[in-house]
Coordinates of C-alpha atoms in Angstrom, one line a residue:
X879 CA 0.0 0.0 0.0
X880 CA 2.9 2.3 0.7
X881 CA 4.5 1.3 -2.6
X882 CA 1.3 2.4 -4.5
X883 CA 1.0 5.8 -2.4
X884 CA 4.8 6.6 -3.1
X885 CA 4.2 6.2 -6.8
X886 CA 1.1 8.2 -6.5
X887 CA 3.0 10.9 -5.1
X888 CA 5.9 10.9 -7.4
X889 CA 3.9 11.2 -10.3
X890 CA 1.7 14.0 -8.7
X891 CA 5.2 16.0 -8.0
X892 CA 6.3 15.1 -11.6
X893 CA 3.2 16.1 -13.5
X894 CA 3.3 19.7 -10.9
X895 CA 7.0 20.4 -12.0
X896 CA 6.3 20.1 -15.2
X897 CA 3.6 22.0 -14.9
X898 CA 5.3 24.8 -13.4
X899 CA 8.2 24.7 -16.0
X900 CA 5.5 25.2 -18.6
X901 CA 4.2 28.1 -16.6
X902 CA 7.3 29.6 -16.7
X903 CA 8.4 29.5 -20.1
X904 CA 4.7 30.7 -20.8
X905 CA 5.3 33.8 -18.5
X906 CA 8.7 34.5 -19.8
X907 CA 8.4 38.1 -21.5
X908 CA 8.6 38.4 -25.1
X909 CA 12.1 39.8 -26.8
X910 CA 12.3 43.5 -26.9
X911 CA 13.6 44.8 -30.2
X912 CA 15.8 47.9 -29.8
X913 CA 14.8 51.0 -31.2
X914 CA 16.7 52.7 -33.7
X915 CA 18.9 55.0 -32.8
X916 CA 18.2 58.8 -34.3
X917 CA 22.0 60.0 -35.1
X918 CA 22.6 64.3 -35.4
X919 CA 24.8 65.6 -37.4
X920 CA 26.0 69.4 -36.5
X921 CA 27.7 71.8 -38.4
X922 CA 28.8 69.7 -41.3
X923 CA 30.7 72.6 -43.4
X924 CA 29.6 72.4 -47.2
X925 CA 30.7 75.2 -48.2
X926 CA 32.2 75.3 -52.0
X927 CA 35.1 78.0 -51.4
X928 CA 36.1 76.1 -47.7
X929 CA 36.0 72.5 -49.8
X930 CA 37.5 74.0 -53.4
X931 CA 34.3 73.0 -54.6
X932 CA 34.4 69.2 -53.9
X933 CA 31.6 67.8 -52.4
X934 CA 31.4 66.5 -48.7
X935 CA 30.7 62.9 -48.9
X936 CA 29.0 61.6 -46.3
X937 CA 28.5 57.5 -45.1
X938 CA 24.8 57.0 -43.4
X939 CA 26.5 53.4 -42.8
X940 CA 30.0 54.7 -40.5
X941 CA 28.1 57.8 -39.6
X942 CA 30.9 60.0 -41.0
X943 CA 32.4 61.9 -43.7
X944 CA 34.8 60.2 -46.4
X945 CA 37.7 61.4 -48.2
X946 CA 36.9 63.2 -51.6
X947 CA 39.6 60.8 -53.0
X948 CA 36.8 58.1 -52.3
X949 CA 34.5 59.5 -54.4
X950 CA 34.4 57.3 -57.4
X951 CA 33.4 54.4 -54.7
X952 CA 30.9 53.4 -52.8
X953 CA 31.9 54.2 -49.5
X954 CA 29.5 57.3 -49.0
X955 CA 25.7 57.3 -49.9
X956 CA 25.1 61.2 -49.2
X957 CA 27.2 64.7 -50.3
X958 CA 26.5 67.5 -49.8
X959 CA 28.1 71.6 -51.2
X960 CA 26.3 75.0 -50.9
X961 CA 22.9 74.0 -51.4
X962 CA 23.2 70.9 -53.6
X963 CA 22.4 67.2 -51.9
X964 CA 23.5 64.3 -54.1
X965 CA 23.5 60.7 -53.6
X966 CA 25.8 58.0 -54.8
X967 CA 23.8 56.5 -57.7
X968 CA 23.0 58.0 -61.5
X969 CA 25.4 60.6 -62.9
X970 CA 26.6 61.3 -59.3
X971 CA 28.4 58.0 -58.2
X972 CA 29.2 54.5 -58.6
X973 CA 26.4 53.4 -56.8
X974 CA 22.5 52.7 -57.1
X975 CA 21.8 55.1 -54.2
X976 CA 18.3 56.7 -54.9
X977 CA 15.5 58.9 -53.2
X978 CA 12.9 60.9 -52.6
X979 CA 11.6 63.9 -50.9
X980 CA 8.0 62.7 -49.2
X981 CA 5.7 64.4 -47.2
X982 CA 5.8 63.7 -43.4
X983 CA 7.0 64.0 -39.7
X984 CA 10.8 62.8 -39.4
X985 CA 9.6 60.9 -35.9
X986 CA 6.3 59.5 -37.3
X987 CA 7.6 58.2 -40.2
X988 CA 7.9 54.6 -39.6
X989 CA 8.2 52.8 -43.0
X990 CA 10.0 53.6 -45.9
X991 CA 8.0 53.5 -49.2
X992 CA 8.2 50.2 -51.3
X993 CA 9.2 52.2 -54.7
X994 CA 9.3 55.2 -55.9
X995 CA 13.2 56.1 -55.4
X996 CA 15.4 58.1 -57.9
X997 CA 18.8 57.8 -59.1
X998 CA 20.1 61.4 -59.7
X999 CA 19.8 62.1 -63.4
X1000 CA 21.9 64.9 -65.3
X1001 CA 20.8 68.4 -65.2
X1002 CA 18.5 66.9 -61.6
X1003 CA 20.9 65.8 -59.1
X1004 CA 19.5 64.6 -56.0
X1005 CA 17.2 67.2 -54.3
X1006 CA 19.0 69.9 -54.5
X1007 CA 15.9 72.6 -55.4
X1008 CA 13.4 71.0 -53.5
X1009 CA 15.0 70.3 -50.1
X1010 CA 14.8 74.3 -48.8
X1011 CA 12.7 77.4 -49.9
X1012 CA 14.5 80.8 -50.9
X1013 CA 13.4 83.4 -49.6
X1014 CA 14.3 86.3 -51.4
X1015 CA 11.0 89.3 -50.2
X1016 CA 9.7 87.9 -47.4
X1017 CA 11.3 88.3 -43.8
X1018 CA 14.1 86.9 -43.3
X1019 CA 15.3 88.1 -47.1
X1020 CA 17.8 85.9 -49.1
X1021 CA 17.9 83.0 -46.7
X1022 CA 17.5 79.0 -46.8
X1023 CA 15.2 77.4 -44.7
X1024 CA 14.5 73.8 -44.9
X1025 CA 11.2 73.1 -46.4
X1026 CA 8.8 72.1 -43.4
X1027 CA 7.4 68.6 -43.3
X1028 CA 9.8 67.1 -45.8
X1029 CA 11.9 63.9 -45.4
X1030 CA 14.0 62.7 -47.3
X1031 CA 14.1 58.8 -47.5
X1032 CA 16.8 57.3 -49.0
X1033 CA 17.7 53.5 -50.5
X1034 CA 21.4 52.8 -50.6
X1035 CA 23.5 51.1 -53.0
X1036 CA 23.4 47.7 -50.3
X1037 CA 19.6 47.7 -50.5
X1038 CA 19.3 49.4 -46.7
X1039 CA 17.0 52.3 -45.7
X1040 CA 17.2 55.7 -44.2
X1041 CA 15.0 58.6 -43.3
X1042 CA 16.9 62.3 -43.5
X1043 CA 15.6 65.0 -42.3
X1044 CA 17.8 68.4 -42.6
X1045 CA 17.5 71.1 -39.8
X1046 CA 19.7 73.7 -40.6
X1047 CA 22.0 75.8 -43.1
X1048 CA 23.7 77.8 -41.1
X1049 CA 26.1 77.4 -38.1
X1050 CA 24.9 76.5 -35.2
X1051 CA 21.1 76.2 -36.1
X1052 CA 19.7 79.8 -35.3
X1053 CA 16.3 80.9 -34.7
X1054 CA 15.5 82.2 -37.9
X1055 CA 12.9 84.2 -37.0
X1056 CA 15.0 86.6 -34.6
X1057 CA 16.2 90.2 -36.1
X1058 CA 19.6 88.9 -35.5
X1059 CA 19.3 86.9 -38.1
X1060 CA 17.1 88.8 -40.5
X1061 CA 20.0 90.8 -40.4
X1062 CA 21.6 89.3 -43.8
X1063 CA 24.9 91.7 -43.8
X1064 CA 26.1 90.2 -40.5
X1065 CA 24.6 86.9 -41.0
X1066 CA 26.1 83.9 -39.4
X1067 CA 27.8 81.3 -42.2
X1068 CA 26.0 79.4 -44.3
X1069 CA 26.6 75.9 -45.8
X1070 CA 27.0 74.3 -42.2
X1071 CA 24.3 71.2 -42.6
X1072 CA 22.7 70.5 -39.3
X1073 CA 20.9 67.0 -39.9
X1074 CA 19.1 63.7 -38.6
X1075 CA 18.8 60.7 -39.7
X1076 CA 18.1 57.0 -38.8
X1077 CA 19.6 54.4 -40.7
X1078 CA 18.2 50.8 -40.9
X1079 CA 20.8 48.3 -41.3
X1080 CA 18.7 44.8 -41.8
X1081 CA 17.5 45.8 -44.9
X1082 CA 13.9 46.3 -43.8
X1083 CA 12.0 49.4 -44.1
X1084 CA 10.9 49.8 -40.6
X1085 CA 12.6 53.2 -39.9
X1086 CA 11.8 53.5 -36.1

């Protein structure tokens, strides 16, 4: 009788642990997948006379500038001078880099669009007019301000995603609606990119 109550009690205990271990790999929390990371770029200086007129070439990959003597590679995906944003695919590099300007919040887009991306062509490199608005009577006069709601998405050469989304044209981002600014003889330099982007490395389009 004791031999049938032991068994009894073992496979009570067994079925229980088992039971438990199931519990707990039920309970277990799923994986959290890591945001990505927003990166800021300050004060990159494009300015033609500083560069003798090269571009700054720019890796969303490294997160840094590369050499103009890499320029005929595909070691940068982005350049920049004065005014003028190319990207390494088309008559502007090596590459197959291509983009597009879309409408949309930088931090609410979450998904970059299936198609639609553009090699730079000759006579339309990159973005360059549609990027920032001139403003040549209205207050503040002859200054370049980033067009509002505009991001520019971006599909490199390696088949990865980005979302750009430029801030500033002049040193140190100033409030352009100050009369310190408006003040175009003793404005500060222009040509210093302040930018942000997030850049997704899988190959996905999720962009947040």
């Amino acid at each position: 009788m004791k031999q049938g109550k032991s068994y009894l009690f073992y496979s009570l205990l067994a079925v229980t642990s088992l039971s438990l271990a199931s519990c707990s790999e039920d309970d277990d929390p799923p994986a959290v997948i890591p945001k990505l990371q927003v990166k800021e770029v300050v004060d990159l200086n494009a300015d033609k006379a500083a560069n003798d007129s090269h571009y700054v070439f720019f890796s969303l990959v490294d997160g840094k500038t590369v050499p103009a003597t890499d320029s005929a590679s595909n070691k940068w995906d982005i350049a920049f001078s004065g005014t003028s944003i190319i990207l390494n695919g088309g008559v502007s590099g090596p590459g197959s880099t291509g983009g597009q300007l879309i409408e949309g919040v930088f931090t609410e887009l979450s998904e970059a669009p299936e198609s639609g991306y553009q090699e730079d062509a000759e006579g339309e490199p990159g973005i360059s007019k549609d990027w920032y608005r001139y403003t040549f009577m209205e207050e503040p006069q002859h200054a370049i301000l980033p067009v509002a709601g505009k991001v520019l998405v971006v599909k490199t050469t390696g088949g990865q995603y980005a979302k750009i989304e430029i801030i500033s044209y002049y040193k140190g981002n100033p409030d352009t609606s100050t009369e310190e600014f408006a003040d175009y003889m003793n404005r500060v330099p222009s040509a210093y990119y302040t930018f942000r982007y997030v850049y997704q490395p899988d190959g996905s389009r999720t962009l947040q």
